[in-house]
JSON list of N, CA and C in Angstrom, two decimals:
[
{"chain": "A", "resi": 1, "resn": "UNK", "atom": "N", "xyz": [-23.10, 14.30, 14.51]},
{"chain": "A", "resi": 1, "resn": "UNK", "atom": "CA", "xyz": [-21.79, 13.74, 14.34]},
{"chain": "A", "resi": 1, "resn": "UNK", "atom": "C", "xyz": [-21.52, 12.54, 15.22]},
{"chain": "A", "resi": 2, "resn": "UNK", "atom": "N", "xyz": [-22.38, 12.28, 16.22]},
{"chain": "A", "resi": 2, "resn": "UNK", "atom": "CA", "xyz": [-22.48, 11.10, 16.97]},
{"chain": "A", "resi": 2, "resn": "UNK", "atom": "C", "xyz": [-23.14, 9.90, 16.59]},
{"chain": "A", "resi": 3, "resn": "UNK", "atom": "N", "xyz": [-23.41, 9.81, 15.18]},
{"chain": "A", "resi": 3, "resn": "UNK", "atom": "CA", "xyz": [-24.10, 8.79, 14.68]},
{"chain": "A", "resi": 3, "resn": "UNK", "atom": "C", "xyz": [-23.06, 7.74, 14.51]},
{"chain": "A", "resi": 4, "resn": "UNK", "atom": "N", "xyz": [-23.24, 6.34, 15.13]},
{"chain": "A", "resi": 4, "resn": "UNK", "atom": "CA", "xyz": [-22.29, 5.20, 15.01]},
{"chain": "A", "resi": 4, "resn": "UNK", "atom": "C", "xyz": [-21.81, 5.06, 13.50]},
{"chain": "A", "resi": 5, "resn": "UNK", "atom": "N", "xyz": [-22.94, 5.05, 12.48]},
{"chain": "A", "resi": 5, "resn": "UNK", "atom": "CA", "xyz": [-22.78, 4.67, 11.20]},
{"chain": "A", "resi": 5, "resn": "UNK", "atom": "C", "xyz": [-21.64, 5.57, 10.52]},
{"chain": "A", "resi": 6, "resn": "UNK", "atom": "N", "xyz": [-21.64, 6.88, 10.83]},
{"chain": "A", "resi": 6, "resn": "UNK", "atom": "CA", "xyz": [-20.59, 8.14, 10.49]},
{"chain": "A", "resi": 6, "resn": "UNK", "atom": "C", "xyz": [-19.30, 7.53, 10.91]},
{"chain": "A", "resi": 7, "resn": "UNK", "atom": "N", "xyz": [-19.22, 7.14, 12.40]},
{"chain": "A", "resi": 7, "resn": "UNK", "atom": "CA", "xyz": [-17.78, 6.85, 12.85]},
{"chain": "A", "resi": 7, "resn": "UNK", "atom": "C", "xyz": [-17.47, 5.42, 12.19]},
{"chain": "A", "resi": 8, "resn": "UNK", "atom": "N", "xyz": [-18.14, 4.63, 11.58]},
{"chain": "A", "resi": 8, "resn": "UNK", "atom": "CA", "xyz": [-17.93, 3.41, 11.07]},
{"chain": "A", "resi": 8, "resn": "UNK", "atom": "C", "xyz": [-17.25, 3.84, 9.69]},
{"chain": "A", "resi": 9, "resn": "UNK", "atom": "N", "xyz": [-17.76, 4.64, 9.08]},
{"chain": "A", "resi": 9, "resn": "UNK", "atom": "CA", "xyz": [-17.48, 4.94, 7.93]},
{"chain": "A", "resi": 9, "resn": "UNK", "atom": "C", "xyz": [-15.97, 5.66, 7.70]},
{"chain": "A", "resi": 10, "resn": "UNK", "atom": "N", "xyz": [-15.90, 6.63, 8.99]},
{"chain": "A", "resi": 10, "resn": "UNK", "atom": "CA", "xyz": [-14.64, 7.32, 9.17]},
{"chain": "A", "resi": 10, "resn": "UNK", "atom": "C", "xyz": [-13.45, 6.21, 9.29]},
{"chain": "A", "resi": 11, "resn": "UNK", "atom": "N", "xyz": [-13.88, 5.18, 10.15]},
{"chain": "A", "resi": 11, "resn": "UNK", "atom": "CA", "xyz": [-12.79, 3.95, 10.23]},
{"chain": "A", "resi": 11, "resn": "UNK", "atom": "C", "xyz": [-12.55, 3.20, 9.29]},
{"chain": "A", "resi": 12, "resn": "UNK", "atom": "N", "xyz": [-13.58, 3.12, 8.11]},
{"chain": "A", "resi": 12, "resn": "UNK", "atom": "CA", "xyz": [-13.29, 2.32, 6.84]},
{"chain": "A", "resi": 12, "resn": "UNK", "atom": "C", "xyz": [-12.32, 3.26, 6.10]},
{"chain": "A", "resi": 13, "resn": "UNK", "atom": "N", "xyz": [-12.44, 4.39, 5.88]},
{"chain": "A", "resi": 13, "resn": "UNK", "atom": "CA", "xyz": [-11.94, 5.36, 5.22]},
{"chain": "A", "resi": 13, "resn": "UNK", "atom": "C", "xyz": [-10.48, 5.23, 5.73]},
{"chain": "A", "resi": 14, "resn": "UNK", "atom": "N", "xyz": [-10.03, 5.36, 6.91]},
{"chain": "A", "resi": 14, "resn": "UNK", "atom": "CA", "xyz": [-8.67, 5.47, 7.67]},
{"chain": "A", "resi": 14, "resn": "UNK", "atom": "C", "xyz": [-8.20, 4.10, 7.45]},
{"chain": "A", "resi": 15, "resn": "UNK", "atom": "N", "xyz": [-8.82, 3.10, 7.30]},
{"chain": "A", "resi": 15, "resn": "UNK", "atom": "CA", "xyz": [-8.00, 1.82, 7.11]},
{"chain": "A", "resi": 15, "resn": "UNK", "atom": "C", "xyz": [-7.69, 1.57, 5.89]},
{"chain": "A", "resi": 16, "resn": "UNK", "atom": "N", "xyz": [-8.44, 2.00, 4.74]},
{"chain": "A", "resi": 16, "resn": "UNK", "atom": "CA", "xyz": [-8.12, 1.81, 3.41]},
{"chain": "A", "resi": 16, "resn": "UNK", "atom": "C", "xyz": [-6.95, 2.89, 3.36]},
{"chain": "A", "resi": 17, "resn": "UNK", "atom": "N", "xyz": [-7.14, 4.19, 3.80]},
{"chain": "A", "resi": 17, "resn": "UNK", "atom": "CA", "xyz": [-5.99, 5.04, 3.41]},
{"chain": "A", "resi": 17, "resn": "UNK", "atom": "C", "xyz": [-4.56, 4.59, 3.89]},
{"chain": "A", "resi": 18, "resn": "UNK", "atom": "N", "xyz": [-4.91, 3.76, 5.24]},
{"chain": "A", "resi": 18, "resn": "UNK", "atom": "CA", "xyz": [-3.21, 3.28, 5.81]},
{"chain": "A", "resi": 18, "resn": "UNK", "atom": "C", "xyz": [-2.80, 2.12, 4.95]},
{"chain": "A", "resi": 19, "resn": "UNK", "atom": "N", "xyz": [-4.00, 1.32, 4.47]},
{"chain": "A", "resi": 19, "resn": "UNK", "atom": "CA", "xyz": [-3.43, 0.09, 3.59]},
{"chain": "A", "resi": 19, "resn": "UNK", "atom": "C", "xyz": [-2.69, 0.60, 2.10]},
{"chain": "A", "resi": 20, "resn": "UNK", "atom": "N", "xyz": [-3.44, 1.66, 1.78]},
{"chain": "A", "resi": 20, "resn": "UNK", "atom": "CA", "xyz": [-3.06, 2.18, 0.61]},
{"chain": "A", "resi": 20, "resn": "UNK", "atom": "C", "xyz": [-1.60, 2.61, 0.73]},
{"chain": "A", "resi": 21, "resn": "UNK", "atom": "N", "xyz": [-1.47, 3.36, 1.64]},
{"chain": "A", "resi": 21, "resn": "UNK", "atom": "CA", "xyz": [0.07, 3.98, 2.20]},
{"chain": "A", "resi": 21, "resn": "UNK", "atom": "C", "xyz": [0.97, 2.72, 2.13]},
{"chain": "A", "resi": 22, "resn": "UNK", "atom": "N", "xyz": [0.66, 1.77, 2.86]},
{"chain": "A", "resi": 22, "resn": "UNK", "atom": "CA", "xyz": [1.65, 0.59, 2.89]},
{"chain": "A", "resi": 22, "resn": "UNK", "atom": "C", "xyz": [1.73, -0.14, 1.44]},
{"chain": "A", "resi": 23, "resn": "UNK", "atom": "N", "xyz": [0.86, -0.04, 0.65]},
{"chain": "A", "resi": 23, "resn": "UNK", "atom": "CA", "xyz": [0.85, -0.31, -0.70]},
{"chain": "A", "resi": 23, "resn": "UNK", "atom": "C", "xyz": [1.98, 0.34, -1.44]},
{"chain": "A", "resi": 24, "resn": "UNK", "atom": "N", "xyz": [2.06, 1.52, -1.38]},
{"chain": "A", "resi": 24, "resn": "UNK", "atom": "CA", "xyz": [2.79, 2.80, -2.07]},
{"chain": "A", "resi": 24, "resn": "UNK", "atom": "C", "xyz": [4.20, 2.47, -1.47]},
{"chain": "A", "resi": 25, "resn": "UNK", "atom": "N", "xyz": [4.31, 2.33, -0.10]},
{"chain": "A", "resi": 25, "resn": "UNK", "atom": "CA", "xyz": [5.74, 2.18, 0.50]},
{"chain": "A", "resi": 25, "resn": "UNK", "atom": "C", "xyz": [6.27, 0.87, -0.19]},
{"chain": "A", "resi": 26, "resn": "UNK", "atom": "N", "xyz": [5.32, -0.13, -0.14]},
{"chain": "A", "resi": 26, "resn": "UNK", "atom": "CA", "xyz": [5.84, -1.43, -0.95]},
{"chain": "A", "resi": 26, "resn": "UNK", "atom": "C", "xyz": [6.29, -1.28, -2.21]},
{"chain": "A", "resi": 27, "resn": "UNK", "atom": "N", "xyz": [5.64, -0.78, -3.06]},
{"chain": "A", "resi": 27, "resn": "UNK", "atom": "CA", "xyz": [5.93, -0.42, -4.32]},
{"chain": "A", "resi": 27, "resn": "UNK", "atom": "C", "xyz": [6.96, 0.10, -4.78]},
{"chain": "A", "resi": 28, "resn": "UNK", "atom": "N", "xyz": [7.51, 1.05, -3.84]},
{"chain": "A", "resi": 28, "resn": "UNK", "atom": "CA", "xyz": [8.97, 1.96, -3.68]},
{"chain": "A", "resi": 28, "resn": "UNK", "atom": "C", "xyz": [10.00, 0.99, -3.30]},
{"chain": "A", "resi": 29, "resn": "UNK", "atom": "N", "xyz": [9.63, 0.24, -2.62]},
{"chain": "A", "resi": 29, "resn": "UNK", "atom": "CA", "xyz": [10.71, -0.78, -2.11]},
{"chain": "A", "resi": 29, "resn": "UNK", "atom": "C", "xyz": [10.87, -1.94, -3.10]},
{"chain": "A", "resi": 30, "resn": "UNK", "atom": "N", "xyz": [10.09, -2.11, -4.00]},
{"chain": "A", "resi": 30, "resn": "UNK", "atom": "CA", "xyz": [10.22, -3.27, -5.06]},
{"chain": "A", "resi": 30, "resn": "UNK", "atom": "C", "xyz": [11.44, -2.92, -5.89]},
{"chain": "A", "resi": 31, "resn": "UNK", "atom": "N", "xyz": [11.81, -4.15, -6.66]},
{"chain": "A", "resi": 31, "resn": "UNK", "atom": "CA", "xyz": [12.77, -3.87, -7.63]},
{"chain": "A", "resi": 31, "resn": "UNK", "atom": "C", "xyz": [12.52, -3.41, -8.91]},
{"chain": "A", "resi": 32, "resn": "UNK", "atom": "N", "xyz": [11.31, -2.82, -9.17]},
{"chain": "A", "resi": 32, "resn": "UNK", "atom": "CA", "xyz": [10.98, -2.35, -10.51]},
{"chain": "A", "resi": 32, "resn": "UNK", "atom": "C", "xyz": [11.58, -1.00, -10.93]},
{"chain": "A", "resi": 33, "resn": "UNK", "atom": "N", "xyz": [11.36, -0.74, -12.25]},
{"chain": "A", "resi": 33, "resn": "UNK", "atom": "CA", "xyz": [12.01, 0.39, -12.69]},
{"chain": "A", "resi": 33, "resn": "UNK", "atom": "C", "xyz": [11.03, 1.74, -11.93]},
{"chain": "A", "resi": 34, "resn": "UNK", "atom": "N", "xyz": [11.75, 2.79, -12.22]},
{"chain": "A", "resi": 34, "resn": "UNK", "atom": "CA", "xyz": [11.05, 4.14, -11.42]},
{"chain": "A", "resi": 34, "resn": "UNK", "atom": "C", "xyz": [9.77, 4.25, -12.16]},
{"chain": "A", "resi": 35, "resn": "UNK", "atom": "N", "xyz": [9.70, 4.22, -13.54]},
{"chain": "A", "resi": 35, "resn": "UNK", "atom": "CA", "xyz": [8.53, 4.50, -14.31]},
{"chain": "A", "resi": 35, "resn": "UNK", "atom": "C", "xyz": [7.26, 3.42, -13.93]},
{"chain": "A", "resi": 36, "resn": "UNK", "atom": "N", "xyz": [7.52, 2.51, -13.55]},
{"chain": "A", "resi": 36, "resn": "UNK", "atom": "CA", "xyz": [6.61, 1.57, -13.05]},
{"chain": "A", "resi": 36, "resn": "UNK", "atom": "C", "xyz": [6.12, 1.79, -11.76]},
{"chain": "A", "resi": 37, "resn": "UNK", "atom": "N", "xyz": [7.21, 2.08, -11.00]},
{"chain": "A", "resi": 37, "resn": "UNK", "atom": "CA", "xyz": [6.76, 2.58, -9.43]},
{"chain": "A", "resi": 37, "resn": "UNK", "atom": "C", "xyz": [5.75, 3.92, -9.47]},
{"chain": "A", "resi": 38, "resn": "UNK", "atom": "N", "xyz": [5.94, 4.82, -10.29]},
{"chain": "A", "resi": 38, "resn": "UNK", "atom": "CA", "xyz": [5.31, 5.83, -10.59]},
{"chain": "A", "resi": 38, "resn": "UNK", "atom": "C", "xyz": [4.00, 5.48, -11.06]},
{"chain": "A", "resi": 39, "resn": "UNK", "atom": "N", "xyz": [3.62, 4.71, -11.97]},
{"chain": "A", "resi": 39, "resn": "UNK", "atom": "CA", "xyz": [2.53, 4.14, -12.44]},
{"chain": "A", "resi": 39, "resn": "UNK", "atom": "C", "xyz": [1.56, 3.54, -11.19]},
{"chain": "A", "resi": 40, "resn": "UNK", "atom": "N", "xyz": [2.34, 2.75, -10.69]},
{"chain": "A", "resi": 40, "resn": "UNK", "atom": "CA", "xyz": [1.56, 2.01, -9.59]},
{"chain": "A", "resi": 40, "resn": "UNK", "atom": "C", "xyz": [0.81, 2.95, -8.47]},
{"chain": "A", "resi": 41, "resn": "UNK", "atom": "N", "xyz": [2.09, 3.85, -8.45]},
{"chain": "A", "resi": 41, "resn": "UNK", "atom": "CA", "xyz": [1.43, 4.94, -7.09]},
{"chain": "A", "resi": 41, "resn": "UNK", "atom": "C", "xyz": [0.39, 5.72, -7.55]},
{"chain": "A", "resi": 42, "resn": "UNK", "atom": "N", "xyz": [0.55, 5.99, -8.62]},
{"chain": "A", "resi": 42, "resn": "UNK", "atom": "CA", "xyz": [-0.67, 7.08, -9.35]},
{"chain": "A", "resi": 42, "resn": "UNK", "atom": "C", "xyz": [-1.88, 6.04, -9.32]},
{"chain": "A", "resi": 43, "resn": "UNK", "atom": "N", "xyz": [-1.94, 4.68, -9.70]},
{"chain": "A", "resi": 43, "resn": "UNK", "atom": "CA", "xyz": [-3.15, 3.87, -9.63]},
{"chain": "A", "resi": 43, "resn": "UNK", "atom": "C", "xyz": [-3.77, 4.00, -8.07]},
{"chain": "A", "resi": 44, "resn": "UNK", "atom": "N", "xyz": [-2.80, 3.72, -7.26]},
{"chain": "A", "resi": 44, "resn": "UNK", "atom": "CA", "xyz": [-3.15, 3.61, -6.02]},
{"chain": "A", "resi": 44, "resn": "UNK", "atom": "C", "xyz": [-3.78, 4.97, -5.18]},
{"chain": "A", "resi": 45, "resn": "UNK", "atom": "N", "xyz": [-3.10, 5.97, -5.75]},
{"chain": "A", "resi": 45, "resn": "UNK", "atom": "CA", "xyz": [-3.65, 7.20, -5.22]},
{"chain": "A", "resi": 45, "resn": "UNK", "atom": "C", "xyz": [-4.94, 7.63, -5.83]},
{"chain": "A", "resi": 46, "resn": "UNK", "atom": "N", "xyz": [-4.88, 7.60, -7.15]},
{"chain": "A", "resi": 46, "resn": "UNK", "atom": "CA", "xyz": [-6.29, 8.13, -7.99]},
{"chain": "A", "resi": 46, "resn": "UNK", "atom": "C", "xyz": [-7.44, 6.91, -7.37]},
{"chain": "A", "resi": 47, "resn": "UNK", "atom": "N", "xyz": [-7.13, 5.63, -7.66]},
{"chain": "A", "resi": 47, "resn": "UNK", "atom": "CA", "xyz": [-8.26, 4.76, -7.28]},
{"chain": "A", "resi": 47, "resn": "UNK", "atom": "C", "xyz": [-8.12, 3.91, -5.97]},
{"chain": "A", "resi": 48, "resn": "UNK", "atom": "N", "xyz": [-8.04, 4.25, -4.91]},
{"chain": "A", "resi": 48, "resn": "UNK", "atom": "CA", "xyz": [-7.69, 3.50, -3.62]},
{"chain": "A", "resi": 48, "resn": "UNK", "atom": "C", "xyz": [-8.21, 2.53, -3.56]},
{"chain": "A", "resi": 49, "resn": "UNK", "atom": "N", "xyz": [-9.60, 2.27, -3.77]},
{"chain": "A", "resi": 49, "resn": "UNK", "atom": "CA", "xyz": [-10.10, 0.66, -3.42]},
{"chain": "A", "resi": 49, "resn": "UNK", "atom": "C", "xyz": [-9.69, -0.28, -4.65]},
{"chain": "A", "resi": 50, "resn": "UNK", "atom": "N", "xyz": [-9.95, 0.34, -5.78]},
{"chain": "A", "resi": 50, "resn": "UNK", "atom": "CA", "xyz": [-9.85, -0.77, -7.17]},
{"chain": "A", "resi": 50, "resn": "UNK", "atom": "C", "xyz": [-8.26, -0.78, -7.25]},
{"chain": "A", "resi": 51, "resn": "UNK", "atom": "N", "xyz": [-7.49, 0.07, -7.05]},
{"chain": "A", "resi": 51, "resn": "UNK", "atom": "CA", "xyz": [-6.01, 0.11, -7.31]},
{"chain": "A", "resi": 51, "resn": "UNK", "atom": "C", "xyz": [-5.44, -1.02, -6.11]},
{"chain": "A", "resi": 52, "resn": "UNK", "atom": "N", "xyz": [-5.98, -1.01, -5.07]},
{"chain": "A", "resi": 52, "resn": "UNK", "atom": "CA", "xyz": [-5.46, -2.02, -4.03]},
{"chain": "A", "resi": 52, "resn": "UNK", "atom": "C", "xyz": [-5.60, -3.39, -4.39]},
{"chain": "A", "resi": 53, "resn": "UNK", "atom": "N", "xyz": [-7.06, -3.53, -5.04]},
{"chain": "A", "resi": 53, "resn": "UNK", "atom": "CA", "xyz": [-7.45, -4.91, -5.40]},
{"chain": "A", "resi": 53, "resn": "UNK", "atom": "C", "xyz": [-6.49, -5.24, -6.75]},
{"chain": "A", "resi": 54, "resn": "UNK", "atom": "N", "xyz": [-6.20, -4.31, -7.76]},
{"chain": "A", "resi": 54, "resn": "UNK", "atom": "CA", "xyz": [-5.47, -4.65, -8.80]},
{"chain": "A", "resi": 54, "resn": "UNK", "atom": "C", "xyz": [-4.02, -4.71, -8.31]},
{"chain": "A", "resi": 55, "resn": "UNK", "atom": "N", "xyz": [-3.58, -3.96, -7.48]},
{"chain": "A", "resi": 55, "resn": "UNK", "atom": "CA", "xyz": [-2.15, -4.24, -6.77]},
{"chain": "A", "resi": 55, "resn": "UNK", "atom": "C", "xyz": [-2.08, -5.57, -6.07]},
{"chain": "A", "resi": 56, "resn": "UNK", "atom": "N", "xyz": [-2.99, -6.04, -5.30]},
{"chain": "A", "resi": 56, "resn": "UNK", "atom": "CA", "xyz": [-3.20, -7.10, -4.70]},
{"chain": "A", "resi": 56, "resn": "UNK", "atom": "C", "xyz": [-2.66, -8.66, -5.74]},
{"chain": "A", "resi": 57, "resn": "UNK", "atom": "N", "xyz": [-3.39, -8.09, -6.73]},
{"chain": "A", "resi": 57, "resn": "UNK", "atom": "CA", "xyz": [-3.25, -9.27, -7.72]},
{"chain": "A", "resi": 57, "resn": "UNK", "atom": "C", "xyz": [-2.07, -9.32, -8.57]},
{"chain": "A", "resi": 58, "resn": "UNK", "atom": "N", "xyz": [-1.94, -8.31, -9.17]},
{"chain": "A", "resi": 58, "resn": "UNK", "atom": "CA", "xyz": [-0.95, -8.09, -10.16]},
{"chain": "A", "resi": 58, "resn": "UNK", "atom": "C", "xyz": [0.31, -7.03, -9.76]},
{"chain": "A", "resi": 59, "resn": "UNK", "atom": "N", "xyz": [0.29, -6.76, -8.44]},
{"chain": "A", "resi": 59, "resn": "UNK", "atom": "CA", "xyz": [1.51, -5.57, -8.10]},
{"chain": "A", "resi": 59, "resn": "UNK", "atom": "C", "xyz": [2.75, -6.45, -8.04]},
{"chain": "A", "resi": 60, "resn": "UNK", "atom": "N", "xyz": [3.72, -5.34, -8.13]},
{"chain": "A", "resi": 60, "resn": "UNK", "atom": "CA", "xyz": [5.17, -5.75, -8.11]},
{"chain": "A", "resi": 60, "resn": "UNK", "atom": "C", "xyz": [5.52, -6.57, -6.70]},
{"chain": "A", "resi": 61, "resn": "UNK", "atom": "N", "xyz": [6.23, -7.72, -6.77]},
{"chain": "A", "resi": 61, "resn": "UNK", "atom": "CA", "xyz": [6.66, -8.54, -5.71]},
{"chain": "A", "resi": 61, "resn": "UNK", "atom": "C", "xyz": [8.16, -8.25, -5.50]},
{"chain": "A", "resi": 62, "resn": "UNK", "atom": "N", "xyz": [8.62, -8.46, -4.32]},
{"chain": "A", "resi": 62, "resn": "UNK", "atom": "CA", "xyz": [10.15, -8.66, -3.97]},
{"chain": "A", "resi": 62, "resn": "UNK", "atom": "C", "xyz": [10.58, -7.17, -3.93]},
{"chain": "A", "resi": 63, "resn": "UNK", "atom": "N", "xyz": [11.34, -7.20, -2.83]},
{"chain": "A", "resi": 63, "resn": "UNK", "atom": "CA", "xyz": [12.12, -6.13, -2.12]},
{"chain": "A", "resi": 63, "resn": "UNK", "atom": "C", "xyz": [13.57, -5.95, -2.74]},
{"chain": "A", "resi": 64, "resn": "UNK", "atom": "N", "xyz": [13.76, -4.94, -3.01]},
{"chain": "A", "resi": 64, "resn": "UNK", "atom": "CA", "xyz": [15.11, -4.39, -3.39]},
{"chain": "A", "resi": 64, "resn": "UNK", "atom": "C", "xyz": [16.22, -4.76, -2.54]},
{"chain": "A", "resi": 65, "resn": "UNK", "atom": "N", "xyz": [17.24, -5.10, -2.93]},
{"chain": "A", "resi": 65, "resn": "UNK", "atom": "CA", "xyz": [18.22, -5.19, -2.12]},
{"chain": "A", "resi": 65, "resn": "UNK", "atom": "C", "xyz": [18.78, -4.25, -1.21]},
{"chain": "A", "resi": 66, "resn": "UNK", "atom": "N", "xyz": [18.79, -4.21, 0.16]},
{"chain": "A", "resi": 66, "resn": "UNK", "atom": "CA", "xyz": [19.34, -3.26, 0.77]},
{"chain": "A", "resi": 66, "resn": "UNK", "atom": "C", "xyz": [18.17, -2.36, 1.43]},
{"chain": "A", "resi": 67, "resn": "UNK", "atom": "N", "xyz": [16.83, -2.63, 1.29]},
{"chain": "A", "resi": 67, "resn": "UNK", "atom": "CA", "xyz": [15.63, -2.10, 1.87]},
{"chain": "A", "resi": 67, "resn": "UNK", "atom": "C", "xyz": [15.11, -2.69, 2.63]},
{"chain": "A", "resi": 68, "resn": "UNK", "atom": "N", "xyz": [15.51, -3.92, 2.93]},
{"chain": "A", "resi": 68, "resn": "UNK", "atom": "CA", "xyz": [15.03, -5.05, 3.79]},
{"chain": "A", "resi": 68, "resn": "UNK", "atom": "C", "xyz": [15.45, -4.73, 5.44]},
{"chain": "A", "resi": 69, "resn": "UNK", "atom": "N", "xyz": [15.26, -5.85, 6.13]},
{"chain": "A", "resi": 69, "resn": "UNK", "atom": "CA", "xyz": [15.91, -5.79, 7.54]},
{"chain": "A", "resi": 69, "resn": "UNK", "atom": "C", "xyz": [17.29, -5.73, 7.25]},
{"chain": "A", "resi": 70, "resn": "UNK", "atom": "N", "xyz": [18.09, -5.02, 8.33]},
{"chain": "A", "resi": 70, "resn": "UNK", "atom": "CA", "xyz": [19.34, -4.78, 8.62]},
{"chain": "A", "resi": 70, "resn": "UNK", "atom": "C", "xyz": [20.21, -5.56, 9.55]},
{"chain": "A", "resi": 71, "resn": "UNK", "atom": "N", "xyz": [19.48, -6.26, 10.46]},
{"chain": "A", "resi": 71, "resn": "UNK", "atom": "CA", "xyz": [19.94, -7.08, 11.40]},
{"chain": "A", "resi": 71, "resn": "UNK", "atom": "C", "xyz": [19.51, -8.31, 11.29]},
{"chain": "A", "resi": 72, "resn": "UNK", "atom": "N", "xyz": [20.27, -9.30, 11.72]},
{"chain": "A", "resi": 72, "resn": "UNK", "atom": "CA", "xyz": [20.00, -10.87, 11.60]},
{"chain": "A", "resi": 72, "resn": "UNK", "atom": "C", "xyz": [18.76, -11.34, 12.49]},
{"chain": "A", "resi": 73, "resn": "UNK", "atom": "N", "xyz": [18.61, -10.36, 13.39]},
{"chain": "A", "resi": 73, "resn": "UNK", "atom": "CA", "xyz": [17.51, -10.86, 14.44]},
{"chain": "A", "resi": 73, "resn": "UNK", "atom": "C", "xyz": [16.24, -10.73, 13.45]},
{"chain": "A", "resi": 74, "resn": "UNK", "atom": "N", "xyz": [16.09, -9.43, 12.62]},
{"chain": "A", "resi": 74, "resn": "UNK", "atom": "CA", "xyz": [14.95, -9.14, 11.89]},
{"chain": "A", "resi": 74, "resn": "UNK", "atom": "C", "xyz": [14.62, -9.90, 10.35]},
{"chain": "A", "resi": 75, "resn": "UNK", "atom": "N", "xyz": [15.79, -10.56, 10.20]},
{"chain": "A", "resi": 75, "resn": "UNK", "atom": "CA", "xyz": [15.79, -11.34, 8.83]},
{"chain": "A", "resi": 75, "resn": "UNK", "atom": "C", "xyz": [15.03, -12.70, 8.89]},
{"chain": "A", "resi": 76, "resn": "UNK", "atom": "N", "xyz": [14.39, -13.14, 7.84]},
{"chain": "A", "resi": 76, "resn": "UNK", "atom": "CA", "xyz": [13.74, -13.97, 7.89]},
{"chain": "A", "resi": 76, "resn": "UNK", "atom": "C", "xyz": [14.59, -15.52, 7.53]},
{"chain": "A", "resi": 77, "resn": "UNK", "atom": "N", "xyz": [15.69, -15.22, 7.06]},
{"chain": "A", "resi": 77, "resn": "UNK", "atom": "CA", "xyz": [16.60, -16.38, 6.69]},
{"chain": "A", "resi": 77, "resn": "UNK", "atom": "C", "xyz": [17.31, -17.21, 7.79]}
]
C-alpha cells in the first residue's frame, strides 16, 4: 500500500466525493421542486463523475431565499 500511485488514486476519489457532496448540498439549497432535487441527487450519487459534469453544465442555479448568508458581513450584496 506504499505505492505512490495508490495514494494518488485515493486522493482523486476523495476529491471527487467531496465535490459530489458539495454539488448535492448545492442542489438541495436551490429553489427547484423536491422531485427535481431528488433526481439530481440520485444522478450525482449513482454517476459521481458523469453526474458532476452534467450538473456543472445543466444543474440547478440559484439559492433558495433564507438558505444563504445570514449576516451583512457574509453577503455579497
